[in-house]
Amino acid sequence: MKTAFITGITGQDGSYLAELLLQKGYAVHGLVRRSSMLNTGRIEHLCDDRNGTPSQIELHYGDLTDAGSLDRALRKAMPDEVYHLGAQSHVALSFDMPTYTLETVGVSTMRLLDAVRNLSRENGKPMAFYQASSSEMYGKAAALPQSEKTAFYPRSPYACAKVFAYWQTVNYREAYGLHASNGIMFNHESPRRGENFVTRKITRGVARILAKKEDRLRLGNLDAKRDWGYAKDYVEAMWRMLQQPEGDDYVIATGECHSVKEFAETAFGLAGLEWDKYVEIDPALYRPTEGDILLGDSSKARARLNWEPRTSFVELVRLMLEADCRGVGIGL
């Protein structure tokens, strides 16, 4: 039986990845921060033993800013594969918390890579490492679409930190021979997406408007264009990277581009509403700098990993909207 260790296991991607690995027969360990409030809502069904069901995953308390806790957690888990998904992952918030973002996104990757390198060397057991890189690294994109060869031009503290983490992963692969891979993930959403992300803000807002709980939806830049996929499809690509003979870097994307306006139009349209009667533009929600058109070329992943997205844009919006409607006690 293989063992996997996931940072960010309580997040959107971490929860879907844990489910996938359990289905494949893995023993799954996850890193969680100690908090005064429970933050395991997305994985309760995997670790809740109140009904006498043994926990399917083992959680370890630690913090991405604390190298000692990362090392201790890894030594307890002794994994075959390490998936580094944890971070301060909200781009807009990174402008308000740039130093913290650099610590949790960038420096944490170097801490974890070093712990993996040291533990692998001590025990003679190589570990495969996955780094969650981001399309935000392209920012003011030099080419369209963006591939593994496209130059980075980060436009936020978050994106700058991700570029740092990307190159540290490449460096540890080349300098120490680690099986280390970067998954350059373009935007991927789901019903488990955080409510402060624009896609979830839209579907949740539409659901609340349908339920007569709100009458307006405030949004920022409607012209921002992104390549949106389904998170559940994307975590499979993460796993496939670590099954390869060697580490490498892969763009994971749908190859389709849609604007925030299109996302809102689709969500309101599925609800039988005209979007422009409910959407209000709030200049305060604009970012200081914004990436241009982010559109991914995932041909390398499709050829080498035999991976492709299975969920269309409209299907994704519908999945999210239906879940948010259930959340407010109505049907779509």
Short mmCIF file of C-alpha atoms in Angstrom, two decimals:
data_model
loop_
_atom_site.label_atom_id
_atom_site.label_comp_id
_atom_site.label_asym_id
_atom_site.label_seq_id
_atom_site.Cartn_x
_atom_site.Cartn_y
_atom_site.Cartn_z
CA MET A 1 0.00 0.00 0.00
CA LYS A 2 1.30 3.43 -0.94
CA THR A 3 1.18 6.34 1.49
CA ALA A 4 0.48 9.96 0.53
CA PHE A 5 0.92 13.16 2.51
CA ILE A 6 -1.18 16.22 1.57
CA THR A 7 -0.74 19.79 2.75
CA GLY A 8 -3.93 21.77 2.30
CA ILE A 9 -6.01 18.62 2.75
CA THR A 10 -8.91 20.65 4.16
CA GLY A 11 -9.13 22.78 1.00
CA GLN A 12 -10.98 22.22 -2.25
CA ASP A 13 -8.19 20.38 -4.06
CA GLY A 14 -6.95 18.56 -0.97
CA SER A 15 -10.35 17.06 -0.22
CA TYR A 16 -10.88 15.82 -3.78
CA LEU A 17 -7.32 14.46 -3.94
CA ALA A 18 -7.79 12.60 -0.64
CA GLU A 19 -10.94 10.96 -2.02
CA LEU A 20 -9.14 9.94 -5.21
CA LEU A 21 -6.15 8.46 -3.38
CA LEU A 22 -8.38 6.53 -0.98
CA GLN A 23 -10.21 5.05 -3.97
CA LYS A 24 -6.82 3.93 -5.28
CA GLY A 25 -5.99 2.18 -2.03
CA TYR A 26 -3.58 4.70 -0.52
CA ALA A 27 -3.05 5.41 3.14
CA VAL A 28 -3.66 9.17 3.30
CA HIS A 29 -2.13 11.63 5.75
CA GLY A 30 -2.86 15.35 5.83
CA LEU A 31 -1.44 18.48 7.44
CA VAL A 32 -3.90 20.75 9.27
CA ARG A 33 -3.42 23.93 11.28
CA ARG A 34 -4.51 24.07 14.88
CA SER A 35 -7.47 26.46 15.05
CA SER A 36 -10.00 27.59 17.63
CA MET A 37 -12.70 26.65 15.13
CA LEU A 38 -13.10 23.42 13.20
CA ASN A 39 -11.90 23.83 9.63
CA THR A 40 -12.36 20.27 8.36
CA GLY A 41 -15.78 20.66 6.77
CA ARG A 42 -14.68 19.44 3.32
CA ILE A 43 -13.21 16.21 4.70
CA GLU A 44 -15.62 15.42 7.54
CA HIS A 45 -16.97 12.45 5.61
CA LEU A 46 -13.43 11.02 5.51
CA CYS A 47 -12.41 11.53 9.13
CA ASP A 48 -15.61 11.70 11.20
CA ASP A 49 -15.85 8.59 13.38
CA ARG A 50 -18.84 9.63 15.49
CA ASN A 51 -20.85 6.77 14.00
CA GLY A 52 -18.20 4.24 14.88
CA THR A 53 -16.59 4.28 11.44
CA PRO A 54 -12.78 4.31 11.59
CA SER A 55 -11.19 7.45 10.18
CA GLN A 56 -10.04 6.95 6.60
CA ILE A 57 -7.28 9.54 6.87
CA GLU A 58 -4.73 10.51 9.51
CA LEU A 59 -4.31 14.19 10.28
CA HIS A 60 -1.18 15.84 11.65
CA TYR A 61 -1.12 19.28 13.22
CA GLY A 62 1.46 21.66 11.80
CA ASP A 63 1.98 24.95 10.03
CA LEU A 64 3.57 25.82 6.71
CA THR A 65 5.55 28.59 8.40
CA ASP A 66 7.09 26.13 10.93
CA ALA A 67 9.80 23.91 9.42
CA GLY A 68 9.96 21.74 12.53
CA SER A 69 6.28 20.81 12.38
CA LEU A 70 6.58 19.92 8.69
CA ASP A 71 9.54 17.66 9.37
CA ARG A 72 7.80 15.93 12.29
CA ALA A 73 4.63 15.33 10.30
CA LEU A 74 6.56 13.84 7.38
CA ARG A 75 8.53 11.55 9.71
CA LYS A 76 5.31 10.24 11.23
CA ALA A 77 3.69 9.65 7.84
CA MET A 78 6.78 8.39 5.93
CA PRO A 79 4.96 8.88 2.62
CA ASP A 80 5.77 7.66 -0.86
CA GLU A 81 4.19 10.79 -2.35
CA VAL A 82 3.94 14.36 -1.05
CA TYR A 83 1.34 16.74 -2.50
CA HIS A 84 1.94 20.37 -1.53
CA LEU A 85 -1.41 22.14 -1.97
CA GLY A 86 -1.49 24.29 1.17
CA ALA A 87 -1.09 28.06 0.85
CA GLN A 88 -2.71 31.45 1.27
CA SER A 89 -4.44 30.97 -2.06
CA HIS A 90 -6.54 34.09 -2.56
CA VAL A 91 -4.97 36.43 -5.11
CA ALA A 92 -6.78 39.62 -4.01
CA LEU A 93 -5.93 39.00 -0.35
CA SER A 94 -2.25 38.67 -1.23
CA PHE A 95 -2.12 42.42 -1.90
CA ASP A 96 -3.17 43.00 1.72
CA MET A 97 -0.94 40.25 3.17
CA PRO A 98 2.09 40.03 0.86
CA THR A 99 4.63 38.84 3.45
CA TYR A 100 2.35 36.14 4.84
CA THR A 101 1.54 35.05 1.29
CA LEU A 102 5.24 34.73 0.45
CA GLU A 103 5.79 32.67 3.62
CA THR A 104 2.92 30.24 3.06
CA VAL A 105 3.14 30.00 -0.72
CA GLY A 106 6.83 30.41 -1.53
CA VAL A 107 9.06 29.77 1.47
CA SER A 108 6.87 26.89 2.67
CA THR A 109 7.64 25.04 -0.57
CA MET A 110 11.38 25.32 0.06
CA ARG A 111 10.91 24.14 3.66
CA LEU A 112 8.93 21.12 2.51
CA LEU A 113 11.32 20.29 -0.32
CA ASP A 114 14.22 20.37 2.10
CA ALA A 115 12.40 18.11 4.56
CA VAL A 116 11.59 15.66 1.74
CA ARG A 117 15.21 15.68 0.55
CA ASN A 118 16.64 15.10 4.02
CA LEU A 119 14.19 12.37 4.97
CA SER A 120 14.61 10.58 1.64
CA ARG A 121 18.38 10.60 2.10
CA GLU A 122 18.25 9.42 5.72
CA ASN A 123 15.90 6.52 5.07
CA GLY A 124 16.95 5.56 1.58
CA LYS A 125 13.31 5.90 0.56
CA PRO A 126 12.75 8.33 -2.33
CA MET A 127 9.59 10.42 -2.17
CA ALA A 128 7.80 11.93 -5.15
CA PHE A 129 6.89 15.60 -4.67
CA TYR A 130 4.06 17.59 -6.28
CA GLN A 131 4.00 21.39 -6.21
CA ALA A 132 0.72 23.18 -6.90
CA SER A 133 1.83 25.88 -9.32
CA SER A 134 -0.59 28.38 -10.81
CA SER A 135 -1.55 30.01 -14.09
CA GLU A 136 -1.36 33.31 -12.20
CA MET A 137 2.41 33.06 -12.73
CA TYR A 138 1.84 34.04 -16.37
CA GLY A 139 0.06 37.26 -15.37
CA LYS A 140 0.70 39.69 -18.19
CA ALA A 141 1.01 36.78 -20.55
CA ALA A 142 3.70 36.83 -23.22
CA ALA A 143 1.84 34.34 -25.43
CA LEU A 144 -1.63 32.94 -26.01
CA PRO A 145 -2.26 30.20 -25.12
CA GLN A 146 0.27 29.63 -22.35
CA SER A 147 2.36 26.45 -22.25
CA GLU A 148 5.26 25.14 -20.18
CA LYS A 149 7.58 27.25 -22.35
CA THR A 150 5.77 30.57 -21.86
CA ALA A 151 7.67 33.15 -19.80
CA PHE A 152 6.23 34.13 -16.42
CA TYR A 153 5.11 37.72 -15.72
CA PRO A 154 3.46 37.62 -12.27
CA ARG A 155 1.03 40.43 -11.41
CA SER A 156 0.33 39.89 -7.70
CA PRO A 157 2.21 38.97 -4.52
CA TYR A 158 0.54 35.56 -4.75
CA ALA A 159 1.79 35.01 -8.29
CA CYS A 160 5.31 36.18 -7.40
CA ALA A 161 5.38 33.70 -4.51
CA LYS A 162 4.19 30.91 -6.81
CA VAL A 163 7.02 31.69 -9.26
CA PHE A 164 9.50 31.38 -6.38
CA ALA A 165 8.00 28.02 -5.40
CA TYR A 166 8.03 26.81 -9.01
CA TRP A 167 11.72 27.47 -9.48
CA GLN A 168 12.62 25.98 -6.10
CA THR A 169 10.87 22.78 -7.20
CA VAL A 170 12.79 22.76 -10.48
CA ASN A 171 16.04 23.47 -8.63
CA TYR A 172 15.58 20.63 -6.12
CA ARG A 173 14.78 18.28 -8.99
CA GLU A 174 17.90 19.23 -10.90
CA ALA A 175 20.29 19.74 -7.97
CA TYR A 176 19.33 16.76 -5.81
CA GLY A 177 17.61 14.38 -8.22
CA LEU A 178 14.23 14.59 -6.49
CA HIS A 179 11.16 13.29 -8.29
CA ALA A 180 9.60 16.76 -8.13
CA SER A 181 6.86 18.05 -10.44
CA ASN A 182 5.07 21.35 -10.94
CA GLY A 183 1.44 21.22 -11.96
CA ILE A 184 0.71 24.63 -13.51
CA MET A 185 -2.97 24.58 -12.73
CA PHE A 186 -5.27 26.97 -14.51
CA ASN A 187 -8.38 28.06 -12.62
CA HIS A 188 -10.32 25.08 -11.33
CA GLU A 189 -13.57 25.34 -9.43
CA SER A 190 -16.18 23.18 -7.73
CA PRO A 191 -18.97 23.34 -5.15
CA ARG A 192 -16.15 23.17 -2.56
CA ARG A 193 -14.54 26.40 -3.80
CA GLY A 194 -14.13 29.06 -1.12
CA GLU A 195 -16.92 31.63 -1.00
CA ASN A 196 -14.47 34.51 -1.49
CA PHE A 197 -13.51 33.32 -5.00
CA VAL A 198 -15.42 35.01 -7.80
CA THR A 199 -16.92 31.84 -9.32
CA ARG A 200 -18.36 30.65 -6.02
CA LYS A 201 -19.40 34.20 -5.19
CA ILE A 202 -21.45 34.20 -8.40
CA THR A 203 -23.16 30.83 -7.95
CA ARG A 204 -23.83 31.45 -4.28
CA GLY A 205 -25.19 34.91 -5.11
CA VAL A 206 -27.54 33.55 -7.77
CA ALA A 207 -28.81 30.90 -5.35
CA ARG A 208 -29.48 33.51 -2.66
CA ILE A 209 -31.27 35.74 -5.17
CA LEU A 210 -33.46 32.80 -6.22
CA ALA A 211 -34.20 32.13 -2.55
CA LYS A 212 -35.18 35.81 -2.03
CA LYS A 213 -32.39 36.23 0.51
CA GLU A 214 -30.59 38.90 -1.56
CA ASP A 215 -31.47 41.10 -4.50
CA ARG A 216 -28.05 42.19 -5.82
CA LEU A 217 -24.66 40.66 -6.60
CA ARG A 218 -21.60 42.90 -6.36
CA LEU A 219 -18.69 42.05 -8.68
CA GLY A 220 -15.45 43.66 -9.79
CA ASN A 221 -13.79 43.30 -13.19
CA LEU A 222 -16.21 41.50 -15.50
CA ASP A 223 -13.72 41.45 -18.37
CA ALA A 224 -11.09 39.27 -16.69
CA LYS A 225 -10.77 36.08 -18.77
CA ARG A 226 -9.79 32.72 -17.36
CA ASP A 227 -9.52 29.06 -18.33
CA TRP A 228 -11.94 27.39 -15.87
CA GLY A 229 -12.03 23.65 -15.22
CA TYR A 230 -13.42 21.26 -12.60
CA ALA A 231 -11.20 20.63 -9.58
CA LYS A 232 -12.20 16.96 -9.39
CA ASP A 233 -10.80 16.44 -12.89
CA TYR A 234 -7.60 18.32 -12.07
CA VAL A 235 -6.55 16.34 -8.99
CA GLU A 236 -6.29 13.25 -11.18
CA ALA A 237 -3.62 15.05 -13.19
CA MET A 238 -1.69 15.68 -9.96
CA TRP A 239 -1.68 11.97 -9.20
CA ARG A 240 -0.69 11.04 -12.74
CA MET A 241 2.38 13.30 -12.56
CA LEU A 242 3.78 11.39 -9.60
CA GLN A 243 3.30 8.05 -11.37
CA GLN A 244 5.76 9.04 -14.12
CA PRO A 245 9.35 7.72 -14.14
CA GLU A 246 10.71 11.24 -13.57
CA GLY A 247 9.45 14.58 -12.33
CA ASP A 248 8.51 17.28 -14.84
CA ASP A 249 6.34 20.38 -15.27
CA TYR A 250 2.87 20.31 -16.82
CA VAL A 251 0.18 22.82 -17.70
CA ILE A 252 -3.27 21.57 -16.67
CA ALA A 253 -6.09 23.43 -18.41
CA THR A 254 -9.19 23.03 -20.56
CA GLY A 255 -8.00 25.16 -23.48
CA GLU A 256 -11.19 27.27 -23.31
CA CYS A 257 -11.38 30.86 -22.15
CA HIS A 258 -14.37 32.61 -20.55
CA SER A 259 -14.80 36.00 -18.91
CA VAL A 260 -16.24 36.69 -15.47
CA LYS A 261 -19.20 38.21 -17.33
CA GLU A 262 -19.75 34.94 -19.22
CA PHE A 263 -19.63 33.00 -15.97
CA ALA A 264 -22.25 35.30 -14.47
CA GLU A 265 -24.42 35.17 -17.61
CA THR A 266 -24.30 31.36 -17.59
CA ALA A 267 -25.16 31.05 -13.90
CA PHE A 268 -28.05 33.52 -14.07
CA GLY A 269 -29.21 31.94 -17.33
CA LEU A 270 -29.37 28.48 -15.74
CA ALA A 271 -31.55 30.04 -13.06
CA GLY A 272 -33.83 31.66 -15.65
CA LEU A 273 -32.70 35.19 -14.72
CA GLU A 274 -31.22 38.08 -16.69
CA TRP A 275 -27.80 38.75 -15.17
CA ASP A 276 -27.68 42.51 -15.84
CA LYS A 277 -30.75 43.12 -13.69
CA TYR A 278 -28.94 41.87 -10.59
CA VAL A 279 -25.20 42.51 -11.03
CA GLU A 280 -23.70 45.68 -9.60
CA ILE A 281 -20.11 46.71 -10.41
CA ASP A 282 -18.08 47.67 -7.35
CA PRO A 283 -14.76 49.42 -8.17
CA ALA A 284 -13.49 48.44 -4.71
CA LEU A 285 -13.41 44.82 -5.89
CA TYR A 286 -10.89 45.51 -8.66
CA ARG A 287 -7.33 44.29 -8.07
CA PRO A 288 -4.42 46.78 -8.19
CA THR A 289 -3.04 44.76 -11.12
CA GLU A 290 -4.79 42.05 -13.10
CA GLY A 291 -3.56 39.23 -15.27
CA ASP A 292 -4.60 39.45 -18.90
CA ILE A 293 -6.12 36.49 -20.70
CA LEU A 294 -5.11 33.22 -19.07
CA LEU A 295 -5.64 30.32 -21.46
CA GLY A 296 -3.75 27.06 -21.08
CA ASP A 297 -2.20 24.69 -23.60
CA SER A 298 -2.26 21.30 -21.87
CA SER A 299 -1.11 19.26 -24.89
CA LYS A 300 1.96 17.97 -23.00
CA ALA A 301 -0.18 16.62 -20.15
CA ARG A 302 -2.67 15.11 -22.58
CA ALA A 303 0.11 13.31 -24.47
CA ARG A 304 2.36 12.20 -21.61
CA LEU A 305 -0.10 11.77 -18.75
CA ASN A 306 -3.02 10.58 -20.88
CA TRP A 307 -5.10 13.19 -19.06
CA GLU A 308 -7.89 15.40 -20.31
CA PRO A 309 -10.69 17.41 -18.67
CA ARG A 310 -14.05 15.68 -18.62
CA THR A 311 -16.38 18.45 -17.42
CA SER A 312 -17.53 21.29 -19.68
CA PHE A 313 -17.79 24.91 -18.65
CA VAL A 314 -21.60 24.87 -18.52
CA GLU A 315 -21.61 21.58 -16.60
CA LEU A 316 -19.20 23.08 -14.07
CA VAL A 317 -21.36 26.16 -13.53
CA ARG A 318 -24.42 23.95 -13.15
CA LEU A 319 -22.70 21.69 -10.58
CA MET A 320 -21.77 24.71 -8.48
CA LEU A 321 -25.15 26.41 -8.79
CA GLU A 322 -27.10 23.27 -7.91
CA ALA A 323 -24.99 22.78 -4.80
CA ASP A 324 -25.47 26.38 -3.69
CA CYS A 325 -29.20 26.12 -4.29
CA ARG A 326 -29.30 23.06 -2.06
CA GLY A 327 -27.40 25.08 0.50
CA VAL A 328 -30.22 27.61 0.75
CA GLY A 329 -32.95 24.98 0.68
CA ILE A 330 -34.20 25.32 -2.89
CA GLY A 331 -33.95 23.39 -6.14
CA LEU A 332 -32.64 24.70 -9.43
#
